[in-house]
PDB file of C-alpha atoms in Angstrom:
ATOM      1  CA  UNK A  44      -1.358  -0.757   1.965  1.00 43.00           C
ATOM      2  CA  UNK A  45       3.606   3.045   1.925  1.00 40.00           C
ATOM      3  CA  UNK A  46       0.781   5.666   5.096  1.00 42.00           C
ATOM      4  CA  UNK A  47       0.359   3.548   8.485  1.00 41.00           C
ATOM      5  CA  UNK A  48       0.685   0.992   5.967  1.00 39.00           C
ATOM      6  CA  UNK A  49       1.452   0.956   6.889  1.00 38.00           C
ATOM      7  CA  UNK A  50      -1.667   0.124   9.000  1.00 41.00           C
ATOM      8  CA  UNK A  51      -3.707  -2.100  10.319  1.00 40.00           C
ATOM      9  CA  UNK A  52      -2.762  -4.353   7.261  1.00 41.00           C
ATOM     10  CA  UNK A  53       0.330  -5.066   9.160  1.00 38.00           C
ATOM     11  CA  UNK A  54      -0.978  -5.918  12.450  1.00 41.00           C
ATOM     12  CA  UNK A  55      -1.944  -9.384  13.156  1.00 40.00           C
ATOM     13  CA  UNK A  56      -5.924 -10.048  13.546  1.00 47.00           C
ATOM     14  CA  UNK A  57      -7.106 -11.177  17.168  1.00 43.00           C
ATOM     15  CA  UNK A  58      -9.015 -14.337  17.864  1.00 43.00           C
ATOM     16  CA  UNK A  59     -12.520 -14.439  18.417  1.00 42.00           C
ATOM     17  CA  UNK A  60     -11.862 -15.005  21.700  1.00 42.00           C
ATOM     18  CA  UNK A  61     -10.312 -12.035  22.783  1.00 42.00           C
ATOM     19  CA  UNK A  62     -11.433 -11.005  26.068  1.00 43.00           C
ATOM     20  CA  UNK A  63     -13.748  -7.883  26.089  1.00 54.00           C
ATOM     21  CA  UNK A  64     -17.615  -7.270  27.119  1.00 74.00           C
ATOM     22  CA  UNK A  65     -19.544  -7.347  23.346  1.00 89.00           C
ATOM     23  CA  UNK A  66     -20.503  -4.244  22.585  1.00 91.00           C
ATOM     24  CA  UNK A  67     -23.148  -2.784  20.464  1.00 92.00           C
ATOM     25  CA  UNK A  68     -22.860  -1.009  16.690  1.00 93.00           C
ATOM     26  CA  UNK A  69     -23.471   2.489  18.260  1.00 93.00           C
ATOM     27  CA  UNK A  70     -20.251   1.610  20.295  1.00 92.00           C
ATOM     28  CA  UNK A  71     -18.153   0.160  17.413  1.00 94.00           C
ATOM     29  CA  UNK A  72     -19.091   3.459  15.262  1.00 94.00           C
ATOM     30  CA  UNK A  73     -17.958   5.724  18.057  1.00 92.00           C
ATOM     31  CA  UNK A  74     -14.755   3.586  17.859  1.00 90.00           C
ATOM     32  CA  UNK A  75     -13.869   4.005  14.413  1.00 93.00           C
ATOM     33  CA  UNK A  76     -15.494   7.045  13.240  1.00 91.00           C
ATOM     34  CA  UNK A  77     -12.186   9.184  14.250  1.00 89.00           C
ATOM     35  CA  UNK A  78      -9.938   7.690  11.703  1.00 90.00           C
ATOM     36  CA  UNK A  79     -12.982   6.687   9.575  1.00 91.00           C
ATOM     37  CA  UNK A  80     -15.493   9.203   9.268  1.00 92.00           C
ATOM     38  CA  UNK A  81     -17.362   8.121   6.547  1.00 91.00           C
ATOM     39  CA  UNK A  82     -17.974   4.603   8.305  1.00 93.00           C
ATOM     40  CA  UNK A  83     -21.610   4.035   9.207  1.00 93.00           C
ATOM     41  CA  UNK A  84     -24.639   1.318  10.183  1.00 93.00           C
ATOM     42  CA  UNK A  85     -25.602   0.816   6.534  1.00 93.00           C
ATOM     43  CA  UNK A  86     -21.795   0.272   5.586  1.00 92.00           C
ATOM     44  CA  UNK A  87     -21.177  -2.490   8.191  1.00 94.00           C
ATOM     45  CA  UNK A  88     -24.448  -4.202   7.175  1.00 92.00           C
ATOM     46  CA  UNK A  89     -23.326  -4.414   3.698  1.00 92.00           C
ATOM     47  CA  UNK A  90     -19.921  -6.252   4.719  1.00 93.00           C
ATOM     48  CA  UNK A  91     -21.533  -8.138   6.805  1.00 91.00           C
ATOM     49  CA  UNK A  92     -23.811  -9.304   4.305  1.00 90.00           C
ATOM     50  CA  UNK A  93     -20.875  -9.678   1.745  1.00 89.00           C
ATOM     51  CA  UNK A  94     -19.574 -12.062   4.632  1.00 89.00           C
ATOM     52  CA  UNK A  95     -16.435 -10.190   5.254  1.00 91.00           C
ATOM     53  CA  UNK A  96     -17.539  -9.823   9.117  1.00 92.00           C
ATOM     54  CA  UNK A  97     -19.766 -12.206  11.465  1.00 91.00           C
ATOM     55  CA  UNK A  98     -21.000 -10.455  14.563  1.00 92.00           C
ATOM     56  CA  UNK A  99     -22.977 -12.489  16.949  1.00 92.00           C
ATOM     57  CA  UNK A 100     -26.934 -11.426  17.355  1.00 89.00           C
ATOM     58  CA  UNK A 101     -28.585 -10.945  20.787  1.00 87.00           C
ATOM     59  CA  UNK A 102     -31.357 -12.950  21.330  1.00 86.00           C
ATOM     60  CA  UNK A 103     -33.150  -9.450  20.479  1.00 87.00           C
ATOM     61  CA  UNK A 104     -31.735  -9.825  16.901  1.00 86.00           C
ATOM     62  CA  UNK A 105     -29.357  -6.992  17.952  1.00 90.00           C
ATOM     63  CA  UNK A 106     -25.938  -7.258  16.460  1.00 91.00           C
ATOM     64  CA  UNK A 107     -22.720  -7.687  19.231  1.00 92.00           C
ATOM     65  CA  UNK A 108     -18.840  -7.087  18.102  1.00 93.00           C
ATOM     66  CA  UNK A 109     -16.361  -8.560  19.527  1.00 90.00           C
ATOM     67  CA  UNK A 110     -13.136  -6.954  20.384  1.00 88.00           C
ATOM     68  CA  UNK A 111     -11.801  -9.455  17.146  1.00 86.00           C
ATOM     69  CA  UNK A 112     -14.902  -7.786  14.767  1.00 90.00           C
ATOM     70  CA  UNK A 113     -13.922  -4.331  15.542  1.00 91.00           C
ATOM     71  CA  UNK A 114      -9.728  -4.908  14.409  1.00 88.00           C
ATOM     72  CA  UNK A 115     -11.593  -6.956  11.062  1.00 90.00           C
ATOM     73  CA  UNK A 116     -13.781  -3.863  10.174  1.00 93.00           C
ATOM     74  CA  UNK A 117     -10.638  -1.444  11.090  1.00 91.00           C
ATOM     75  CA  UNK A 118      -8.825  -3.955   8.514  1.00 90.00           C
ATOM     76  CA  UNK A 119     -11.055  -4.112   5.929  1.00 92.00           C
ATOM     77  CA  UNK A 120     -11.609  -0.077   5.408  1.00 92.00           C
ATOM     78  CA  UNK A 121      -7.980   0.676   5.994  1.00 89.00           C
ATOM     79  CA  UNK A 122      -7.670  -1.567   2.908  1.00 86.00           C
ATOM     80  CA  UNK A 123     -10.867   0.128   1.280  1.00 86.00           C
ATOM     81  CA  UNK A 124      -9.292   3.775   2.006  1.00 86.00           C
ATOM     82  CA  UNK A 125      -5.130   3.138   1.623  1.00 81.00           C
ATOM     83  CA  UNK A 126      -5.134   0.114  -1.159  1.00 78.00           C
ATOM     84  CA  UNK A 127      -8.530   0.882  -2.873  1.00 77.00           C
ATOM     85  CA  UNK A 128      -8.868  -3.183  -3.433  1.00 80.00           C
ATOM     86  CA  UNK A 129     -12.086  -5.550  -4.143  1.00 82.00           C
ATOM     87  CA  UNK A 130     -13.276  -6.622  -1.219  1.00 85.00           C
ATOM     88  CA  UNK A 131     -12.839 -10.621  -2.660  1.00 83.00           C
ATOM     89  CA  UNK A 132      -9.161  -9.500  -2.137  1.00 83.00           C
ATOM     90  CA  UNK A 133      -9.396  -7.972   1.595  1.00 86.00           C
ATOM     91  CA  UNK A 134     -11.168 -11.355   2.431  1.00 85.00           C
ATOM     92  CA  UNK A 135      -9.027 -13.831   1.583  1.00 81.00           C
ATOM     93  CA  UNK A 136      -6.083 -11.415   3.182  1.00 81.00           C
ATOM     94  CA  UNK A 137      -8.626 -12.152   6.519  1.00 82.00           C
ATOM     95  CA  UNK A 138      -8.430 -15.855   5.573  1.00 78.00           C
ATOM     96  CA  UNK A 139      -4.966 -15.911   5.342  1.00 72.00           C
ATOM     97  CA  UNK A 140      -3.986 -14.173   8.271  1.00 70.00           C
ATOM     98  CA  UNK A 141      -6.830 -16.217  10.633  1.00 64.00           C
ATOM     99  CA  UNK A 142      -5.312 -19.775   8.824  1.00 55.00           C
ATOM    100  CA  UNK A 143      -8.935 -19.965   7.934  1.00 50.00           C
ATOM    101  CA  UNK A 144      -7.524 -20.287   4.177  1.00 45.00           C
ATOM    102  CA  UNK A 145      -4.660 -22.166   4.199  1.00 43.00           C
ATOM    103  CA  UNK A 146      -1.412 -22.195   2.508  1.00 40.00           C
ATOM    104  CA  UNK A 147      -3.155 -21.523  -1.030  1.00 41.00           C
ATOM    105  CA  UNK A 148      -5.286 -18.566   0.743  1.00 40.00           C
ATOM    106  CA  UNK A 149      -2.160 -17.329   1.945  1.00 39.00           C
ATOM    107  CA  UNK A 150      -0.417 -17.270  -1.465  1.00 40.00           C
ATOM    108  CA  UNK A 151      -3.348 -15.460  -3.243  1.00 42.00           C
ATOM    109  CA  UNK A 152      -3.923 -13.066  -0.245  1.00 43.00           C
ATOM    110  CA  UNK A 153      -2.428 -10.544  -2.097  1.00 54.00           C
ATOM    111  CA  UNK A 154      -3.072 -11.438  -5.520  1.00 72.00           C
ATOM    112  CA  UNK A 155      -5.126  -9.099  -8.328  1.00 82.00           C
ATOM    113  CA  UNK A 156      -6.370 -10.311 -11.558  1.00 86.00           C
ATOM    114  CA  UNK A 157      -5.176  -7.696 -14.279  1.00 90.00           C
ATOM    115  CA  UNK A 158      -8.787  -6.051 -14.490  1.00 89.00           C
ATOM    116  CA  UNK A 159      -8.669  -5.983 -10.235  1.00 85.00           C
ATOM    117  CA  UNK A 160      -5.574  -3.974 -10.404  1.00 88.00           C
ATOM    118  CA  UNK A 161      -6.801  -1.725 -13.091  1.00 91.00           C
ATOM    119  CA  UNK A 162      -9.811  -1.134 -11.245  1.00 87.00           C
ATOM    120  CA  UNK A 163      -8.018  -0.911  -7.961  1.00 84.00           C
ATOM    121  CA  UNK A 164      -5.054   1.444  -9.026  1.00 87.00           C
ATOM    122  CA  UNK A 165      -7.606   3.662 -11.814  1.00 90.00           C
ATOM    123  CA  UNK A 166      -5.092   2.817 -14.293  1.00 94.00           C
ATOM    124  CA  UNK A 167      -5.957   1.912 -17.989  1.00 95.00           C
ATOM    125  CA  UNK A 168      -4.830  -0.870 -20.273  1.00 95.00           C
ATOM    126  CA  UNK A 169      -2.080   1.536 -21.957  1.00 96.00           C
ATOM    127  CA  UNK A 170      -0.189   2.872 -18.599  1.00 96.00           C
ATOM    128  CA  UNK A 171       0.001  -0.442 -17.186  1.00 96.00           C
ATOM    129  CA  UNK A 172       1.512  -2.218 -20.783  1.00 95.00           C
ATOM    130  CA  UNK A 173       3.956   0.989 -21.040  1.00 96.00           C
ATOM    131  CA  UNK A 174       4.814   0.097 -16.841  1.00 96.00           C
ATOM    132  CA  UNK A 175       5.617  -3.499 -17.975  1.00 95.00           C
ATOM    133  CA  UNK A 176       7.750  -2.715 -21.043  1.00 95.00           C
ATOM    134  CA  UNK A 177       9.657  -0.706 -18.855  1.00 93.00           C
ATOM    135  CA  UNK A 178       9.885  -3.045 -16.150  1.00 93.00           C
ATOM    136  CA  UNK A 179       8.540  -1.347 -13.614  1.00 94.00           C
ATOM    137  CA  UNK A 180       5.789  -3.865 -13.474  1.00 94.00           C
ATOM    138  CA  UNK A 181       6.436  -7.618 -13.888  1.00 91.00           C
ATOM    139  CA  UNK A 182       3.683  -8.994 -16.587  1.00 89.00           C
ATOM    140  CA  UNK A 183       1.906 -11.388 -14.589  1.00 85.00           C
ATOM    141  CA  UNK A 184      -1.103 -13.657 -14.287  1.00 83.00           C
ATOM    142  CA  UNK A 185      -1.353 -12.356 -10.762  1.00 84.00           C
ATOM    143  CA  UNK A 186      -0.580  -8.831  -9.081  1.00 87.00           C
ATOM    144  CA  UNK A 187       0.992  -8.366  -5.899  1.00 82.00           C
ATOM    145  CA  UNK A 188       1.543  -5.747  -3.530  1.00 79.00           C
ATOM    146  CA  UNK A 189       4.511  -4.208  -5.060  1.00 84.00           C
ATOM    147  CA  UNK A 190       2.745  -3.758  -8.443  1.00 88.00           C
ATOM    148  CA  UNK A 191      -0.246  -2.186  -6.601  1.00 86.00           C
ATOM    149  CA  UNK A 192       2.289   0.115  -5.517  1.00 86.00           C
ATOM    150  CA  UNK A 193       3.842   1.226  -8.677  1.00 93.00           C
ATOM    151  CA  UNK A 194       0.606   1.646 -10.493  1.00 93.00           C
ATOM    152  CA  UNK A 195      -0.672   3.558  -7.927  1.00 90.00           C
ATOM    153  CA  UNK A 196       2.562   6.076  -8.332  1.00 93.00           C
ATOM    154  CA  UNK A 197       2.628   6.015 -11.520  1.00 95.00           C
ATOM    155  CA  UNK A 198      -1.164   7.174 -12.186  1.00 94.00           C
ATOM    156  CA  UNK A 199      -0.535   9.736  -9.254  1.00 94.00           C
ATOM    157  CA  UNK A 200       2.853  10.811 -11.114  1.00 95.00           C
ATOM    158  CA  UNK A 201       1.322  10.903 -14.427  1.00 96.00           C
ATOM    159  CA  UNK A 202      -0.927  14.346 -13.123  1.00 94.00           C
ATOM    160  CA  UNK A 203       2.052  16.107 -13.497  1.00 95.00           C
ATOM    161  CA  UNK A 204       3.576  14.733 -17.043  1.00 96.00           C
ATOM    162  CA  UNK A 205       5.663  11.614 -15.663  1.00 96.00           C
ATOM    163  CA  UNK A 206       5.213   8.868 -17.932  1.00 96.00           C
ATOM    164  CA  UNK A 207       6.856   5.105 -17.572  1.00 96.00           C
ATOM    165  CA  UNK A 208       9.703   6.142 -19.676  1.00 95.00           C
ATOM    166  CA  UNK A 209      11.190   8.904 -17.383  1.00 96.00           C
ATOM    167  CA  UNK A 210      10.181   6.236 -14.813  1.00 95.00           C
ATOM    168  CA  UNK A 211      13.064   4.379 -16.176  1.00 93.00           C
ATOM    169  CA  UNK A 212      15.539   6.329 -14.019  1.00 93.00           C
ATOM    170  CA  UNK A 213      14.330   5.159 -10.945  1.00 94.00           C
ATOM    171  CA  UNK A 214      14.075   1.708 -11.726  1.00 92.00           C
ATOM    172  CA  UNK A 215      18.100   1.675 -12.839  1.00 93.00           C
ATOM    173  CA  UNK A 216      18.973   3.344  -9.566  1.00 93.00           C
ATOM    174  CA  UNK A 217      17.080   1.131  -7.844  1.00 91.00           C
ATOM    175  CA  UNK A 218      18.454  -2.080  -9.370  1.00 92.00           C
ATOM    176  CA  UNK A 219      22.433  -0.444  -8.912  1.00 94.00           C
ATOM    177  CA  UNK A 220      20.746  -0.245  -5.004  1.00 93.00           C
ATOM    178  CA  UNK A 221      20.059  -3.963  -5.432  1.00 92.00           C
ATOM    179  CA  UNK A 222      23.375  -5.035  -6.679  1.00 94.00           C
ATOM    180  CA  UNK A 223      25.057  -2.926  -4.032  1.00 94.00           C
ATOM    181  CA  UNK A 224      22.864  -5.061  -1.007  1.00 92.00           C
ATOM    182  CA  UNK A 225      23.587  -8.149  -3.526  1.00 93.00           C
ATOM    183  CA  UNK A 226      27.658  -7.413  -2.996  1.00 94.00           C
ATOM    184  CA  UNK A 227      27.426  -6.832   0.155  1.00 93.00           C
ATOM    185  CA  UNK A 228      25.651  -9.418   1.959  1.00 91.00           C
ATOM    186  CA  UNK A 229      26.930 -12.232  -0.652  1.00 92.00           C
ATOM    187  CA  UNK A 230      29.954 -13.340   2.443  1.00 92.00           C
ATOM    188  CA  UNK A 231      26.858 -14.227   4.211  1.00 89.00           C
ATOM    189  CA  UNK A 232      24.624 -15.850   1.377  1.00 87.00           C
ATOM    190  CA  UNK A 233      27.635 -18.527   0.913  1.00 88.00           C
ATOM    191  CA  UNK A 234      27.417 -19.298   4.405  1.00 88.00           C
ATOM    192  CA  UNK A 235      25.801 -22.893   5.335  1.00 84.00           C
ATOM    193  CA  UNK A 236      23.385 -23.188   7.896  1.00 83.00           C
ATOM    194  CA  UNK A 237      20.626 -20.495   7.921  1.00 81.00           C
ATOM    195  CA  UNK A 238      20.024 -17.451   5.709  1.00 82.00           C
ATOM    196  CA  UNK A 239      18.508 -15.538   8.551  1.00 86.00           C
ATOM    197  CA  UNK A 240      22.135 -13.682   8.910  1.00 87.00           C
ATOM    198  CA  UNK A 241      22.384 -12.719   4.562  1.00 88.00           C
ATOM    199  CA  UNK A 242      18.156 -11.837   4.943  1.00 88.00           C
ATOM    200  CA  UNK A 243      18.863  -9.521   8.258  1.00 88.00           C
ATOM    201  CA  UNK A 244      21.800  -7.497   6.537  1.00 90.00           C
ATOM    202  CA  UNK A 245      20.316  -7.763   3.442  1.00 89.00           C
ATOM    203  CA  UNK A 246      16.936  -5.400   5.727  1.00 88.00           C
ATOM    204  CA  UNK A 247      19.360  -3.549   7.311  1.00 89.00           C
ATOM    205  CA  UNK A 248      21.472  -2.347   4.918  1.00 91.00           C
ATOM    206  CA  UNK A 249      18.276  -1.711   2.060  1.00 89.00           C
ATOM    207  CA  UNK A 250      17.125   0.355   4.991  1.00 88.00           C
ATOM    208  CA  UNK A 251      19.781   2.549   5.508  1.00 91.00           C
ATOM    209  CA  UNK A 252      20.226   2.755   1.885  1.00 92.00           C
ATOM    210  CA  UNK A 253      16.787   4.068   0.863  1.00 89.00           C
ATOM    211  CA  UNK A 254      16.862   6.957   3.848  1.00 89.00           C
ATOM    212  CA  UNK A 255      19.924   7.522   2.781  1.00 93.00           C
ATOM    213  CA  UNK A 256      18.094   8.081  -1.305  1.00 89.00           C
ATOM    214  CA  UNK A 257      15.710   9.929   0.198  1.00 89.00           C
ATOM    215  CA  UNK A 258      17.284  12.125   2.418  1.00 91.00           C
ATOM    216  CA  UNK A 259      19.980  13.464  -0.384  1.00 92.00           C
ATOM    217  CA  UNK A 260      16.662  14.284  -2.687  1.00 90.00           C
ATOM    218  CA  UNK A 261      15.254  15.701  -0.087  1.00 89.00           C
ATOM    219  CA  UNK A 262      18.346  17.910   0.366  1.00 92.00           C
ATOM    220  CA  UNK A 263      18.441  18.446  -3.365  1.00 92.00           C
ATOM    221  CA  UNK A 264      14.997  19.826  -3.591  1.00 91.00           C
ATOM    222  CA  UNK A 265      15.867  22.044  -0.388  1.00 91.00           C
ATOM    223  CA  UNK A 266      18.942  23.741  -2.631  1.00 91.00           C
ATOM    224  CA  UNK A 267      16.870  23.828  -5.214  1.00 91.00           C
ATOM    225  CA  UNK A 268      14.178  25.881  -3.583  1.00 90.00           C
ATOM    226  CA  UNK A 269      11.626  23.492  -3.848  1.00 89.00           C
ATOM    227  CA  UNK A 270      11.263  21.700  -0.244  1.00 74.00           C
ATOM    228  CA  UNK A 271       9.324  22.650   2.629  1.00 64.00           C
ATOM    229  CA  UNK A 272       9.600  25.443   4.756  1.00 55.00           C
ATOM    230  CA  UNK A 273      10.530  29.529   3.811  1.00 50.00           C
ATOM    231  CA  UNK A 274      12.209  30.309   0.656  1.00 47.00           C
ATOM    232  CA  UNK A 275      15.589  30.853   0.827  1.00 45.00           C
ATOM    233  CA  UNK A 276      16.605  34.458   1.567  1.00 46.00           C
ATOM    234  CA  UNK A 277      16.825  36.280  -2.129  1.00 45.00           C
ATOM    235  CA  UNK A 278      14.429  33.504  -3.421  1.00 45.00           C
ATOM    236  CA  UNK A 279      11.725  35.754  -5.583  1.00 45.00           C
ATOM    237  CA  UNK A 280       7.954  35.636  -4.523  1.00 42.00           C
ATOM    238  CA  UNK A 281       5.047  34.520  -6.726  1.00 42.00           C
ATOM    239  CA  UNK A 282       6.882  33.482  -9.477  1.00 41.00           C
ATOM    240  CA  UNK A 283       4.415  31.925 -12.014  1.00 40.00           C
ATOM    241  CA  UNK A 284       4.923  28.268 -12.212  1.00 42.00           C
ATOM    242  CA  UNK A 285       5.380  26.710 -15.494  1.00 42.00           C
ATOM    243  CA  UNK A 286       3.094  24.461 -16.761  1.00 40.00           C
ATOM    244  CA  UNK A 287       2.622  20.457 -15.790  1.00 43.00           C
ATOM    245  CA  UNK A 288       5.161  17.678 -17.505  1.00 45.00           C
ATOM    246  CA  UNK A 289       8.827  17.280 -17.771  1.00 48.00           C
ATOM    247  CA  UNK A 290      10.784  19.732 -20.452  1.00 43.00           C
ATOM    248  CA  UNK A 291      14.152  19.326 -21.895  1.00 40.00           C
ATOM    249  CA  UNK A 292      16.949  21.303 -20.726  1.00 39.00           C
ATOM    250  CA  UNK A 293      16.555  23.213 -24.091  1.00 39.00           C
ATOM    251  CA  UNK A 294      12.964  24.409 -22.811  1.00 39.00           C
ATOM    252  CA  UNK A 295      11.280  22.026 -24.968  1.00 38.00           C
TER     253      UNK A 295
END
C-alpha cells in the first residue's frame, strides 16, 4: 500500500459506466506501461482469467476496456508492485470498494491469513513470532494493513542487523506519541454528540506530530553526517564503513 500509497489503493474505483469510447488492449498497454513496465497482453489475460477483471468482447472476440477496467488493472498491480499481496486479497479489496461484497467483504478486504502475510511480506515464522512478542505486531487470526506494514520494515530493516528487539524503541516512542494525542484530544472525547471533532484533532495533531518525529531525525542524521547532500566541510572522504548490524557503544 507508505509510496503513492499511497496509490491507486486510495482512490475510489469508477463505475462501469464511466463515460469513455472502449478501447482496445494495445491502447490500455500504452496507458499503463509508463508506471508499469513490466505489464503486458499475457499478464492481463491471466487476471482476467483469475476473474479479477471483466472486459467486454467485440463481436470479433476482441477484448474492449472500459475507462472502469483500466483504474481496476492500475489497482490491482499497484497492489502486486507496492503491497506484494495474493491476488484473493486485491479482489475482495475490488469487492469491497464496488459494494459488490458487502459489509463482510469490506471487513476482510484487508485481511491476510498468517501464511498470506508471510508470503506477502518474505518474512519467516521466527521474525514474525519475535515482531509479536515485542508488540510490534498484534497476534491475530487475521492481518491487516498495519501489520503488512511492519513486517515489511522489519524484513527490510533486518538487512542491516535491526532485529524486533531494538525495534522496541520505536514502538515506546510511538505509544508516549499516542498518549500525548490521547491527552490532548480527551476535552473533546467527553463531549456528547459526535466524535467527528475528538477523530479530526486526534488526525491533525498525529500529523503534525509524526513530521515533527521525522523532521528532528532527519536533522539528527544531517549533524551526524549521515543525511543527504555534501559532507559537511572537514567531514573526511572514503572512510571505510563498518560492517552491517547495531554495536554497543563499547564497540561490541
Amino acid at each position: 500500500m507508505t509510496g503513492g500509497d499511497r496509490s491507486a489503493l486510495a482512490r475510489g474505483i469508477p463505475a462501469r459506466g464511466s463515460a469513455r469510447a472502449l478501447v482496445g488492449i494495445g491502447q490500455v498497454l500504452e496507458e499503463l506501461r509508463q508506471e508499469f513496465p513490466d505489464v503486458s497482453p499475457s499478464k492481463i489475460r491471466f487476471l482476467e482469467a483469475e476473474g479479477l477483471i471483466a472486459p467486454e468482447r467485440a463481436s470479433s472476440g476482441y477484448r474492449r476496456f472500459a475507462v472502469a477496467d483500466i483504474e481496476r488493472l492500475r489497482f490491482i498491480l499497484t497492489a502486486q508492485r507496492d503491497e506484494y499481496l495474493p491476488l484473493r486479497v486485491i479482489k475482495e479489496r475490488l469487492d469491497a470498494l464496488s459494494g459488490d461484497g458487502g459489509a463482510g467483504a469490506a471487513a476482510s478486504a484487508a485481511a491476510l491469513t498468517r501464511s498470506e502475510l508471510l508470503e506477502a511480506t518474505g518474512a519467516d515464522e521466527a521474525l514474525l513470532a519475535e515482531l509479536e512478542d515485542y508488540g510490534l505486531v498484534r497476534h491475530a487470526r487475521a492481518y491487516g494493513t498495519e501489520a503488512l506494514t511492519v513486517v515489511r520494515c522489519a524484513v527490510a530493516v533486518r538487512e542491516y542487523g535491526i532485529q524486533p528487539r531494538h525495534l522496541r524503541a520505536v514502538k515506546a516512542a510511538a505509544d508516549r506519541e499516542i498518549s500525548l494525542v490521547e491527552q490532548v484530544v480527551a476535552p473533546l472525547a467527553r463531549q456528547r454528540g459526535s466524535r467527528e471533532p475528538a477523530l479530526r484533532a486526534a488526525r491533525d495533531v498525529a500529523g503534525h506530530i509524526a513530521r515533527l518525529h521525522a523532521t528532528l531525525v532527519e536533522d539528527g542524521l544531517t549533524d551526524a553526517g549521515l543525511a543527504s547532500g555534501p559532507p559537511a566541510a572537514g567531514t573526511p572522504h572514503n572512510v571505510p564503513s563498518e560492517p552491517a548490524g547495531l554495536r554497543s557503544a563499547s564497540g561490541r
